mmCIF file of C-alpha atoms and ligand atoms in Angstrom:
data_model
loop_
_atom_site.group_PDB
_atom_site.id
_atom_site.type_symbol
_atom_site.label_atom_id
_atom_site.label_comp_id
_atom_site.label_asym_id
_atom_site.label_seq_id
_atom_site.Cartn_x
_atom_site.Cartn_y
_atom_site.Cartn_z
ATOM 1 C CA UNK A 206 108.178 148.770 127.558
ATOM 2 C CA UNK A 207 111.299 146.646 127.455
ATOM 3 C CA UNK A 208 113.996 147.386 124.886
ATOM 4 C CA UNK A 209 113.446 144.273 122.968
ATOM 5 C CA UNK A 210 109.799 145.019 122.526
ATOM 6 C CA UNK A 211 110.931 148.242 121.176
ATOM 7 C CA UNK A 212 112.850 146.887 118.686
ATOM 8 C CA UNK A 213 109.885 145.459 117.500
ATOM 9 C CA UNK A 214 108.369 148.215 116.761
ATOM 10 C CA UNK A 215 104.806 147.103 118.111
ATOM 11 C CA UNK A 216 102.004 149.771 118.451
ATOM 12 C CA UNK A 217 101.333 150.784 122.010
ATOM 13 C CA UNK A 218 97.902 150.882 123.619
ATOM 14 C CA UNK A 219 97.096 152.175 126.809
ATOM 15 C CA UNK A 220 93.467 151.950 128.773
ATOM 16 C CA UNK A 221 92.163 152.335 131.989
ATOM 17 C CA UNK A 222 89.171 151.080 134.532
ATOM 18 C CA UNK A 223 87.946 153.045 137.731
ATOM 19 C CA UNK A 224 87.951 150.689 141.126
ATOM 20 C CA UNK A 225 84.146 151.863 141.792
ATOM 21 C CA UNK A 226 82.716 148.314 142.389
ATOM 22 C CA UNK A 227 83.102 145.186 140.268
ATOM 23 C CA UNK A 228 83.295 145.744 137.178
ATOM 24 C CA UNK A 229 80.276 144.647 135.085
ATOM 25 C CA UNK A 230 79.571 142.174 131.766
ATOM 26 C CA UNK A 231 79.582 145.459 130.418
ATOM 27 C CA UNK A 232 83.230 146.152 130.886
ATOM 28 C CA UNK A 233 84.253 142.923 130.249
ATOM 29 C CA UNK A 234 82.493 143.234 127.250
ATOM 30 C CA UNK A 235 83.004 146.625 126.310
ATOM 31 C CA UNK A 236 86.864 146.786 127.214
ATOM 32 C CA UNK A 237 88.678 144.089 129.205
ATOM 33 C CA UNK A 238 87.704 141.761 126.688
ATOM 34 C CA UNK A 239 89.396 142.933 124.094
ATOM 35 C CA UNK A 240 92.749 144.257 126.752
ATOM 36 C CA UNK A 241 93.201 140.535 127.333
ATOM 37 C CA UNK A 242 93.012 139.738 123.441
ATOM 38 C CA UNK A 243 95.480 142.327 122.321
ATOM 39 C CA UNK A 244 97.933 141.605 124.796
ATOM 40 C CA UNK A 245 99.166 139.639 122.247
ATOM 41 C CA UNK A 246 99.947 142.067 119.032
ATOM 42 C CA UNK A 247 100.591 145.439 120.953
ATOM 43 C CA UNK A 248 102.885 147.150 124.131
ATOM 44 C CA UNK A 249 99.654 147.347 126.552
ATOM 45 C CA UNK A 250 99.703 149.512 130.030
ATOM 46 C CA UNK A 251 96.044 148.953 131.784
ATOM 47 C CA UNK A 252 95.543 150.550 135.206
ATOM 48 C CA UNK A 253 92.975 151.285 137.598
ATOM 49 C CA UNK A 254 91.879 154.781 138.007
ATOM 50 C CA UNK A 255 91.837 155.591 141.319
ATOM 51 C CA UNK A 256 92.630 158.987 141.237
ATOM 52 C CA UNK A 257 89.902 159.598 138.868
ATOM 53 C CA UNK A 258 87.109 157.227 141.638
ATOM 54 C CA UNK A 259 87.731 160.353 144.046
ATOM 55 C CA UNK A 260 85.565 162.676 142.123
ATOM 56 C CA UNK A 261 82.875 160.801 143.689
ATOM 57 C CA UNK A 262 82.943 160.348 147.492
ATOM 58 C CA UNK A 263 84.007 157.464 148.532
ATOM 59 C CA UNK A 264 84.496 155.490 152.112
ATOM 60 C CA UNK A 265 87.968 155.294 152.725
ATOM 61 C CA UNK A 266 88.330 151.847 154.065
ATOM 62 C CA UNK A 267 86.023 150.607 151.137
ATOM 63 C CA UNK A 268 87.772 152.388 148.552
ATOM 64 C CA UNK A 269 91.293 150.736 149.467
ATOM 65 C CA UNK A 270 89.808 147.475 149.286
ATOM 66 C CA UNK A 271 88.507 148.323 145.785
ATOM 67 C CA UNK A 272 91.402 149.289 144.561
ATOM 68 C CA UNK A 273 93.147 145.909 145.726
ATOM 69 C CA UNK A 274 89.943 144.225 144.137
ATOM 70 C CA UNK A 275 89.751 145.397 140.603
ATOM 71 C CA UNK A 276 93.323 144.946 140.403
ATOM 72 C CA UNK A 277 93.131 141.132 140.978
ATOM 73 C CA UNK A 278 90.058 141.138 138.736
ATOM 74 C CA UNK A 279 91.868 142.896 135.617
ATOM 75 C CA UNK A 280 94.464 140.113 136.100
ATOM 76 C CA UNK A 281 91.725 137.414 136.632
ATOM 77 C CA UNK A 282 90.311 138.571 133.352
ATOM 78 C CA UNK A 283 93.795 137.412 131.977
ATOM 79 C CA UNK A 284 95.454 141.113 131.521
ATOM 80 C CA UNK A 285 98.860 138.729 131.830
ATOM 81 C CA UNK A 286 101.427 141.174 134.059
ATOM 82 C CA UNK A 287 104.812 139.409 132.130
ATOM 83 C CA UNK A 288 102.969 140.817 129.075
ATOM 84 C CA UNK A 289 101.520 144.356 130.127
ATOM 85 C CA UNK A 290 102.483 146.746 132.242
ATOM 86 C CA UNK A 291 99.305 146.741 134.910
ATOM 87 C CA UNK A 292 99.646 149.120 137.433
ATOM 88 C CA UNK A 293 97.543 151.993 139.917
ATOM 89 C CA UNK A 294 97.420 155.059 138.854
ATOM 90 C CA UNK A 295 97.931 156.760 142.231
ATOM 91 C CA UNK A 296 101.339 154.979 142.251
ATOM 92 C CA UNK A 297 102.399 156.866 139.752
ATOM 93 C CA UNK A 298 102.948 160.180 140.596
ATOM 94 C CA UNK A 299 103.707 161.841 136.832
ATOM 95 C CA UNK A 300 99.569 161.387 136.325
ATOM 96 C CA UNK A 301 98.610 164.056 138.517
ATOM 97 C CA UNK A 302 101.594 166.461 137.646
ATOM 98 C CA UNK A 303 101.217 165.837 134.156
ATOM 99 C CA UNK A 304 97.054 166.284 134.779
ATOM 100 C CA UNK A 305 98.120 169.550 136.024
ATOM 101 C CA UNK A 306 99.822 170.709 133.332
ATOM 102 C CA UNK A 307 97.116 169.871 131.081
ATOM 103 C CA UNK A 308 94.164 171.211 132.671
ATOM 104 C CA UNK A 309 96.263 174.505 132.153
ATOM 105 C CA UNK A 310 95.436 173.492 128.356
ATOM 106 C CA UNK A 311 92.149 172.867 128.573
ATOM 107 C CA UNK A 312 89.279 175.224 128.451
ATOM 108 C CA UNK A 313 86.541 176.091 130.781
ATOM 109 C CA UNK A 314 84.055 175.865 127.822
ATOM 110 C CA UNK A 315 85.255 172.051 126.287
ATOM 111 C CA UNK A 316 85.043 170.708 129.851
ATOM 112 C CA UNK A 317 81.423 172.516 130.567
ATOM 113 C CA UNK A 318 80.312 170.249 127.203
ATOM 114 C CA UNK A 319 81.715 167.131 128.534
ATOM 115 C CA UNK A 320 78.380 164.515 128.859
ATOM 116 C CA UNK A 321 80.169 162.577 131.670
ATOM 117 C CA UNK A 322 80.291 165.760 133.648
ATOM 118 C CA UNK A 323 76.663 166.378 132.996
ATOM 119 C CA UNK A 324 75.596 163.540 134.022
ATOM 120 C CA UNK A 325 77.731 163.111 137.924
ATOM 121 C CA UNK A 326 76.860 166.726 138.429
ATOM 122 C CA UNK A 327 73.394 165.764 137.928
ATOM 123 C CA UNK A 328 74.044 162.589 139.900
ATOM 124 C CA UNK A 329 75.073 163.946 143.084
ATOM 125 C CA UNK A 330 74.568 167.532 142.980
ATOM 126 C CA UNK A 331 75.733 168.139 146.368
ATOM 127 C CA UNK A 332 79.033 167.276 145.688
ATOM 128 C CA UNK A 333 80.322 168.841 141.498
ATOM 129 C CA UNK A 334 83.967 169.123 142.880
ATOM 130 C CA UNK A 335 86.903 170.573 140.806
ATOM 131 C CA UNK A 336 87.930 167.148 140.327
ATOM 132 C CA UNK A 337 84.732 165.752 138.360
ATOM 133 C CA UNK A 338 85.094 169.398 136.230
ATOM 134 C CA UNK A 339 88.611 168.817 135.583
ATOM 135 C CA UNK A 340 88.523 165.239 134.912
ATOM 136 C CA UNK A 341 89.149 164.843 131.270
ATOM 137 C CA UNK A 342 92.235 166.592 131.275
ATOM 138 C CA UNK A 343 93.513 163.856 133.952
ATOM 139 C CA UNK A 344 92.304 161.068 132.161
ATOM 140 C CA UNK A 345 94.485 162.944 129.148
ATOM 141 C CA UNK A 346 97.059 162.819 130.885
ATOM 142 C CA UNK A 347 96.845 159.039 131.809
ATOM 143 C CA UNK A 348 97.089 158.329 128.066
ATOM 144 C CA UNK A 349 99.273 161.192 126.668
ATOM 145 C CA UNK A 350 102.308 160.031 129.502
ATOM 146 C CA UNK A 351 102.783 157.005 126.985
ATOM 147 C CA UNK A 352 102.274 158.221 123.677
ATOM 148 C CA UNK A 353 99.816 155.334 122.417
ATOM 149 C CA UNK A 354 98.923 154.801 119.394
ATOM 150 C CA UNK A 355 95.746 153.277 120.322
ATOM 151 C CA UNK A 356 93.009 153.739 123.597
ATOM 152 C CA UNK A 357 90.543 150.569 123.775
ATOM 153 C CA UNK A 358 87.340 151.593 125.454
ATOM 154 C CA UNK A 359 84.005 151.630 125.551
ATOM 155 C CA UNK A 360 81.705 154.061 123.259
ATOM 156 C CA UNK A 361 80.806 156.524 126.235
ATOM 157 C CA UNK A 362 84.855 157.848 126.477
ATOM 158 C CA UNK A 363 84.880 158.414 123.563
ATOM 159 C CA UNK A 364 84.098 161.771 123.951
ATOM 160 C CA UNK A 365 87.325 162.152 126.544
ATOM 161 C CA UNK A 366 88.892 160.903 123.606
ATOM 162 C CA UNK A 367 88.249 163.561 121.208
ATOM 163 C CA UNK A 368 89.255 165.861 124.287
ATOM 164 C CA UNK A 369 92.840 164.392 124.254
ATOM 165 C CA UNK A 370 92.852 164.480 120.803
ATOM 166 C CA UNK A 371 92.430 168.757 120.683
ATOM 167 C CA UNK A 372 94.751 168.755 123.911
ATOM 168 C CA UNK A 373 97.195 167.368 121.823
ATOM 169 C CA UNK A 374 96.080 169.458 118.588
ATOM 170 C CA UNK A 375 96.923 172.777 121.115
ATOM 171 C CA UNK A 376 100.141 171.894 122.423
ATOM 172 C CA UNK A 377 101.853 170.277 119.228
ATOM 173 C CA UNK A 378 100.684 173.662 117.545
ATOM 174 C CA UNK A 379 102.348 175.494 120.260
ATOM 175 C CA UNK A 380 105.331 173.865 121.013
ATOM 176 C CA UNK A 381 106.253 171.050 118.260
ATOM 177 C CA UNK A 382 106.031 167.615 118.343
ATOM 178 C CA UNK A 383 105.305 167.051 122.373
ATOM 179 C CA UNK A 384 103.097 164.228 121.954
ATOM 180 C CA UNK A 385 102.137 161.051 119.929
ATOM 181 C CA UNK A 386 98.244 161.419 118.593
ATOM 182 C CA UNK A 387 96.147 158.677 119.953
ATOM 183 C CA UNK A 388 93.113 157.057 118.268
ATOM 184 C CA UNK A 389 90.009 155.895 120.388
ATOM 185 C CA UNK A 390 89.814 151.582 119.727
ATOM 186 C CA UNK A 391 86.344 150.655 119.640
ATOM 187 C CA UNK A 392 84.893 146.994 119.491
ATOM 188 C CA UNK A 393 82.806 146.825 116.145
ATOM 189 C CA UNK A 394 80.511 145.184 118.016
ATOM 190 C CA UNK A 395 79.752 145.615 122.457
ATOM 191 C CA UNK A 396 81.247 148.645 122.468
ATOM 192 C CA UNK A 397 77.874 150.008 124.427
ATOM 193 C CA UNK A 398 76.134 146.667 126.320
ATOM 194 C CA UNK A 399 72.664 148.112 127.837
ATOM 195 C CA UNK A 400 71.239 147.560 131.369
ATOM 196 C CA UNK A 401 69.146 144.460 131.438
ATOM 197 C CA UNK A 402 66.164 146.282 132.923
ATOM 198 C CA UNK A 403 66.329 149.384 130.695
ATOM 199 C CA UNK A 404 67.601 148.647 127.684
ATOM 200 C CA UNK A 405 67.906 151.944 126.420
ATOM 201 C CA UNK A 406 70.678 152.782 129.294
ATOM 202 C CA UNK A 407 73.776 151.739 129.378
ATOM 203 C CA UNK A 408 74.847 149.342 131.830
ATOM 204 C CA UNK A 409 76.100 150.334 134.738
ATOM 205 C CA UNK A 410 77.649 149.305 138.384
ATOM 206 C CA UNK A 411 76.141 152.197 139.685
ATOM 207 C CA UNK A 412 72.211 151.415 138.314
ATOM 208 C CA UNK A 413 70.370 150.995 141.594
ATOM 209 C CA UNK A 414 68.525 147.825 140.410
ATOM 210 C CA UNK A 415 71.009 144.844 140.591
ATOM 211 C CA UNK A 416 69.036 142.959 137.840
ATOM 212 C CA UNK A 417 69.867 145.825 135.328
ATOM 213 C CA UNK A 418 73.638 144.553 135.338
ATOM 214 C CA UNK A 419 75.343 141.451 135.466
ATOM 215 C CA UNK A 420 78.665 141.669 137.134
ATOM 216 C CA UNK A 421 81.795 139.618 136.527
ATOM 217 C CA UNK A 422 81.640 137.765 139.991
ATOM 218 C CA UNK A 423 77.816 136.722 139.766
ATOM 219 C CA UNK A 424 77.304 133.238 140.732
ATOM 220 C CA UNK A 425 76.172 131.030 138.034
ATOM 221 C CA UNK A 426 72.191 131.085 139.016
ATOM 222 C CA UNK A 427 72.082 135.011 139.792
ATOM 223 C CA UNK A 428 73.240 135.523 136.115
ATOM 224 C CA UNK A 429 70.623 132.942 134.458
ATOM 225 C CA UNK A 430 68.232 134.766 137.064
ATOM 226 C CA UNK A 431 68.829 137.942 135.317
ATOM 227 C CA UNK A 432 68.537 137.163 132.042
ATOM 228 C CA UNK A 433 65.574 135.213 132.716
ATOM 229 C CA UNK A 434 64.222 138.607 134.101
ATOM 230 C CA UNK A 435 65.799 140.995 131.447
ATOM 231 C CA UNK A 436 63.336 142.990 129.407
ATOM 232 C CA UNK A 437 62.357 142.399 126.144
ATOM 233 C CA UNK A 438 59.560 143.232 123.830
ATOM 234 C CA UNK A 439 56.301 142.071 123.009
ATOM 235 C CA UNK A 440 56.927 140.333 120.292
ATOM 236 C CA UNK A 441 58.550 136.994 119.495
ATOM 237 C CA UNK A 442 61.144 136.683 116.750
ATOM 238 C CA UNK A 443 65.100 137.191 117.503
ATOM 239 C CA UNK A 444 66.010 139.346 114.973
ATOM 240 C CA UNK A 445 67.848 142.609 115.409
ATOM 241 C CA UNK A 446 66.164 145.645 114.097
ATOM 242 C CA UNK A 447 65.726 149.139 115.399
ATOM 243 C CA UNK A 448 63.177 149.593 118.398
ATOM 244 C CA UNK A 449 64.101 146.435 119.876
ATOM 245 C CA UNK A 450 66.573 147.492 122.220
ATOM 246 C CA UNK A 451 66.336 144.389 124.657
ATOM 247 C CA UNK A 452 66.490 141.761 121.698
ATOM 248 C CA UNK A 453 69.549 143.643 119.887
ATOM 249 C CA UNK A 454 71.585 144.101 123.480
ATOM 250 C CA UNK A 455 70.809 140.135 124.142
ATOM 251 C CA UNK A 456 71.859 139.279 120.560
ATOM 252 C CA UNK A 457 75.040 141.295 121.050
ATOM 253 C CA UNK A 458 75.982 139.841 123.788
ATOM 254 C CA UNK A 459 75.251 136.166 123.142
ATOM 255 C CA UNK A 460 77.289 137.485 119.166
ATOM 256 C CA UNK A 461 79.996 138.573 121.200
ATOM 257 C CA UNK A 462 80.542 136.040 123.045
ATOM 258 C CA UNK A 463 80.184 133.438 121.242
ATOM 259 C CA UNK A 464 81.843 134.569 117.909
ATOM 260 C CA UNK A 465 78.641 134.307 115.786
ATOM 261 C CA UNK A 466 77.740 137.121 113.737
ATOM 262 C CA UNK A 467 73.830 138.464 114.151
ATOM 263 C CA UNK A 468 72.728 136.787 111.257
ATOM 264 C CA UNK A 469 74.304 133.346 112.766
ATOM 265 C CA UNK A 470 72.188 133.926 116.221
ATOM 266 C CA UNK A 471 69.269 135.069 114.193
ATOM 267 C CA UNK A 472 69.161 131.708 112.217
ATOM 268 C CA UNK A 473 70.046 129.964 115.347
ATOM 269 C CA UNK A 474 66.957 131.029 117.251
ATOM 270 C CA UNK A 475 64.479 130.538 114.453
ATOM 271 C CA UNK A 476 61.533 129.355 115.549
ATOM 272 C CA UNK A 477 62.513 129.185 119.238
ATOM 273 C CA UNK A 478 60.515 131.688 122.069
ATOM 274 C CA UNK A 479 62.220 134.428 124.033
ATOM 275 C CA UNK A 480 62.886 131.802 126.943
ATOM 276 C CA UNK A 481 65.109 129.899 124.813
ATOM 277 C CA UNK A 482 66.875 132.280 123.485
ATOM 278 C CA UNK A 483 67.251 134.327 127.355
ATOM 279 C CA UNK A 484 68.453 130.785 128.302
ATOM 280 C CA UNK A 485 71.034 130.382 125.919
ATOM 281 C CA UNK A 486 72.405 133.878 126.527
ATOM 282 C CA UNK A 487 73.206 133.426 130.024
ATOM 283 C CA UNK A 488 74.353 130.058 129.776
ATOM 284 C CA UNK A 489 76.797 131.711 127.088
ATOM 285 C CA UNK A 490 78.096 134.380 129.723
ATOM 286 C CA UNK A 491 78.088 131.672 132.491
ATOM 287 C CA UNK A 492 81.016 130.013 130.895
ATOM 288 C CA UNK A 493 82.793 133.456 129.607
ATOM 289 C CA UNK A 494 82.699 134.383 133.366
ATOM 290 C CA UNK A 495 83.303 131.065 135.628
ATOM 291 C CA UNK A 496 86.660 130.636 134.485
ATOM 292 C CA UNK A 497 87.611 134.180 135.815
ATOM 293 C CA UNK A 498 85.367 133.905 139.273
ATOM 294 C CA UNK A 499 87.715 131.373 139.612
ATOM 295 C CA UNK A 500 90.786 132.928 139.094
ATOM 296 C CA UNK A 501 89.481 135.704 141.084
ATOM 297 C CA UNK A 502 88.570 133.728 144.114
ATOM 298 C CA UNK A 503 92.753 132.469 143.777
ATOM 299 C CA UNK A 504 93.944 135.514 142.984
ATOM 300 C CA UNK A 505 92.407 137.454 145.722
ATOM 301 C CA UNK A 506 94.252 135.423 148.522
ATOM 302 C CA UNK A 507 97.550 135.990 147.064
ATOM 303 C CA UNK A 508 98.405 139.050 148.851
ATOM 304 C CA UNK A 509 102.121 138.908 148.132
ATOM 305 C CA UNK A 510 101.485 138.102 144.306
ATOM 306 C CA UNK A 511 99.211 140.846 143.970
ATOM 307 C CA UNK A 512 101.740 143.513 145.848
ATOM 308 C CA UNK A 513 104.654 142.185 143.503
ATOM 309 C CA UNK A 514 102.734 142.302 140.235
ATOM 310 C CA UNK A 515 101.829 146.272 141.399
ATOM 311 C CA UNK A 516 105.008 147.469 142.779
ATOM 312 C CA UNK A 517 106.537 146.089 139.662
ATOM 313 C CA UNK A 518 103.827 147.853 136.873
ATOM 314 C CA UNK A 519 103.913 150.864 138.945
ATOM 315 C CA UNK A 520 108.069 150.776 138.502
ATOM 316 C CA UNK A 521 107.498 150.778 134.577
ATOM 317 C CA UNK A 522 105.372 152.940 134.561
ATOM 318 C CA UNK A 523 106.939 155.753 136.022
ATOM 319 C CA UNK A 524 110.208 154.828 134.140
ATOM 320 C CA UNK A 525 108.183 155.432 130.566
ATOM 321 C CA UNK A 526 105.846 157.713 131.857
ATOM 322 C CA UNK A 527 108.987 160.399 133.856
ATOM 323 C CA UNK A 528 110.506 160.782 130.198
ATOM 324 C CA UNK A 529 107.046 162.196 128.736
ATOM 325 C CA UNK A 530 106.763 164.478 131.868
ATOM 326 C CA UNK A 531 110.046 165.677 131.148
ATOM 327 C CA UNK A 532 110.157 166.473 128.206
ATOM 328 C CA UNK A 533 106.531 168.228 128.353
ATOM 329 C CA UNK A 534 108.404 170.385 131.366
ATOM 330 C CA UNK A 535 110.905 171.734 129.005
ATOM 331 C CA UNK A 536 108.544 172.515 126.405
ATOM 332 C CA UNK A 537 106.353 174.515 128.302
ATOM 333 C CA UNK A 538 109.437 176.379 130.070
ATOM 334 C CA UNK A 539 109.779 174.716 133.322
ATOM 335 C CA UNK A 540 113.020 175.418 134.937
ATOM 336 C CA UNK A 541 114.540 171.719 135.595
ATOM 337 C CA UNK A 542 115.893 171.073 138.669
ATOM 338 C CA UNK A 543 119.553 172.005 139.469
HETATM 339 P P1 TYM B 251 84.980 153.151 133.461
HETATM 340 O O1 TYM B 251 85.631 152.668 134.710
HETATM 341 O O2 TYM B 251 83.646 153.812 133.591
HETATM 342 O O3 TYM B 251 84.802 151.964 132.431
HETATM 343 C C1 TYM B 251 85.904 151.146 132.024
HETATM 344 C C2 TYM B 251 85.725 150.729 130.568
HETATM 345 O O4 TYM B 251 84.508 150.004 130.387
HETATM 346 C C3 TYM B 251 83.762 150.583 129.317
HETATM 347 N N1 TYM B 251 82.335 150.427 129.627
HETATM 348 C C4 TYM B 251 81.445 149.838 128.796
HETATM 349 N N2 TYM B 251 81.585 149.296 127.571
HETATM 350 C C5 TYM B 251 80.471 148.767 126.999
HETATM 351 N N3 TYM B 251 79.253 148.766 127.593
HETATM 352 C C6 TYM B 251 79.064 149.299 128.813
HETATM 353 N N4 TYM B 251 77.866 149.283 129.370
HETATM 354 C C7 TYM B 251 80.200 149.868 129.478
HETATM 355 N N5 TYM B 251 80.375 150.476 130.678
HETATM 356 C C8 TYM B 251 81.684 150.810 130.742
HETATM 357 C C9 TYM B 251 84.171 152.052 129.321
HETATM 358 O O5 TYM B 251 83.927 152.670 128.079
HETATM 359 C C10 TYM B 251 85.652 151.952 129.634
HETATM 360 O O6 TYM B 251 86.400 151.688 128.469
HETATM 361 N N6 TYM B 251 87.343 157.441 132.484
HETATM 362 C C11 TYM B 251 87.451 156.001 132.382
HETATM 363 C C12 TYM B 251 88.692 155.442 133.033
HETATM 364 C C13 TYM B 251 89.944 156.086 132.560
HETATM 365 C C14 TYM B 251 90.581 155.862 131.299
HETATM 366 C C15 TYM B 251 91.742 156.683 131.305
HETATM 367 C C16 TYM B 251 90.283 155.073 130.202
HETATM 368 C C17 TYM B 251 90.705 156.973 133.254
HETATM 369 N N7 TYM B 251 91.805 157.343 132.502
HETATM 370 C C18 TYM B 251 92.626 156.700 130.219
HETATM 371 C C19 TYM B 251 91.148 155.092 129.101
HETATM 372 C C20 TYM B 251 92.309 155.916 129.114
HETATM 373 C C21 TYM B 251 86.245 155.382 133.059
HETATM 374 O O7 TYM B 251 85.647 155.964 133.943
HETATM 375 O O8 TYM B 251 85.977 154.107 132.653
#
């Protein structure tokens, strides 16, 4: 953060993505979304979480490309890099000395009850590494290295969250004031967008049926192709109410989107079939997305824009992050360096 937004005494927020693929509508929706909008009111730091993609294996040639990718897509989604610091986490080096620390804080027992961790291990049970065990007390680490007041994500972190939150609980007790306590941000309304094939799951880049998500690069007809397709119910009326889990995820997005409140859609739609109403909702994220397949597509090329805007996030962030990791050395009785 510079000096001058110090002085004004703006809240910080801090939030991160993992490079595993494009992100989805359910990102956008869930997170980015609201990144880009509170660029404006808070000291933001969004970065990809490479470090944390590893606990899955990945190609190496792929995964480097990735990383490049979402990069230019969080910027294409308008994170603005003269207003937030937008960096990669690998290029940071106090993330995985600081995760360190912290998993030394963390017990065996809160990590064993983490859902995430369920779910990958039962995901690809040839391969429940350290890594995806020990993850939460990384991603604490991401957040803790710039005392935030705020963490915007998505419902299903919210759990790494509350992890943070007793990390934080332990080591104040122990040894003071170390660090700032941060509160989980979550949209009122998004904060959990379901696959368009099973609406009870959440949507996901790694569902294996490409209809069940939309993702932020789909061309115009592939995304009025899936909604056409996504499932609904059998009866007629859009109207959100429990056991309509197809309806209410459509009528959340379209509400989203379009700044109309469920009751607004539900009036809109009176009287008008499921086809309508599936039309409507992917012509609504057909215009939320063009403008950033666009930027994307410009963004991309830009090699030497994209290296600049990096090199220079990753040189803020280790300048804020360094004075955390230092002082969190002293506390727990780490000899400095001579
Ligand atoms: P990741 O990469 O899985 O997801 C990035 C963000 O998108 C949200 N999200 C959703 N929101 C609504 N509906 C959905 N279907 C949906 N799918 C994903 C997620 O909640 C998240 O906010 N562990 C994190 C990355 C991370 C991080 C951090 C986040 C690493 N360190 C520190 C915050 C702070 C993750 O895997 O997110």
């Amino acid at each position: 953060m510079s000096e001058q937004v110090n002085t004004e005494k703006k809240k910080m927020l801090l939030s991160g993505i993992q490079p595993t693929g494009v992100f989805t509508l359910g990102n956008y929706i869930g997170a980015i979304r609201n990144w880009g909008q509170m660029q404006e009111d808070y000291d933001c730091a969004y970065f990809i979480a490479d470090l944390h993609s590893l606990t899955v294996r990945q190609e190496a040639s792929e995964l480097k490309k990735r990383i490049k990718e979402a990069y230019a897509l969080l910027l294409a989604c308008g994170i603005d890099p003269e207003k937030s610091i937008v960096f990669i986490q690998s290029h940071v080096p106090t993330h995985a000395e600081l995760g360190w620390i912290l998993q030394c804080y963390t017990q065996f027992g809160e990590l064993s009850r983490m859902t995430q961790f369920k779910d990958k291990s039962a995901q690809h049970p040839e391969n429940v590494n350290a890594g995806l065990f020990a993850y939460p007390a990384l991603m604490a680490a991401d957040i803790l290295l710039y005392q935030p007041d705020f963490v915007p994500v998505g419902v299903d972190q919210k759990q790494h969250i509350e992890l943070t939150r007793t990390i934080v609980n332990r080591i104040n007790g122990i040894y003071g004031d170390v660090f700032k306590m941060p509160e989980p941000y979550i949209g009122k309304s998004g904060a959990k967008i379901m696959s368009l094939q099973s609406p009870d799951k959440k949507m996901s880049k790694s569902d294996e049926n490409p209809n069940g998500y939309v993702t932020i690069l789909d061309e115009p007809n592939v995304i009025m192709n899936k909604f056409k397709r996504a499932v609904t119910d059998s009866e007629t009326e859009v109207v959100f109410r429990e056991g309509k889990d197809g309806i209410n995820n459509l009528m959340t997005i379209y509400s989203v989107l379009t700044n109309k409140s469920l009751e607004e859609v539900q009036k809109e739609f009176e009287g008008k079939g499921y086809g309508d109403f599936k039309k409507a909702v992917g012509e609504c994220v057909v215009d939320a997305l063009t403008p950033i397949r666009e930027n994307y597509a410009r963004l991309i090329k830009d090699n030497a824009y994209l290296e600049e805007c990096y090199k220079k996030g990753a040189e803020q962030a280790t300048r804020i992050s360094y004075r955390t990791l230092a002082k969190v050395k002293k506390k727990v009785g780490l000899l400095p360096p001579a």
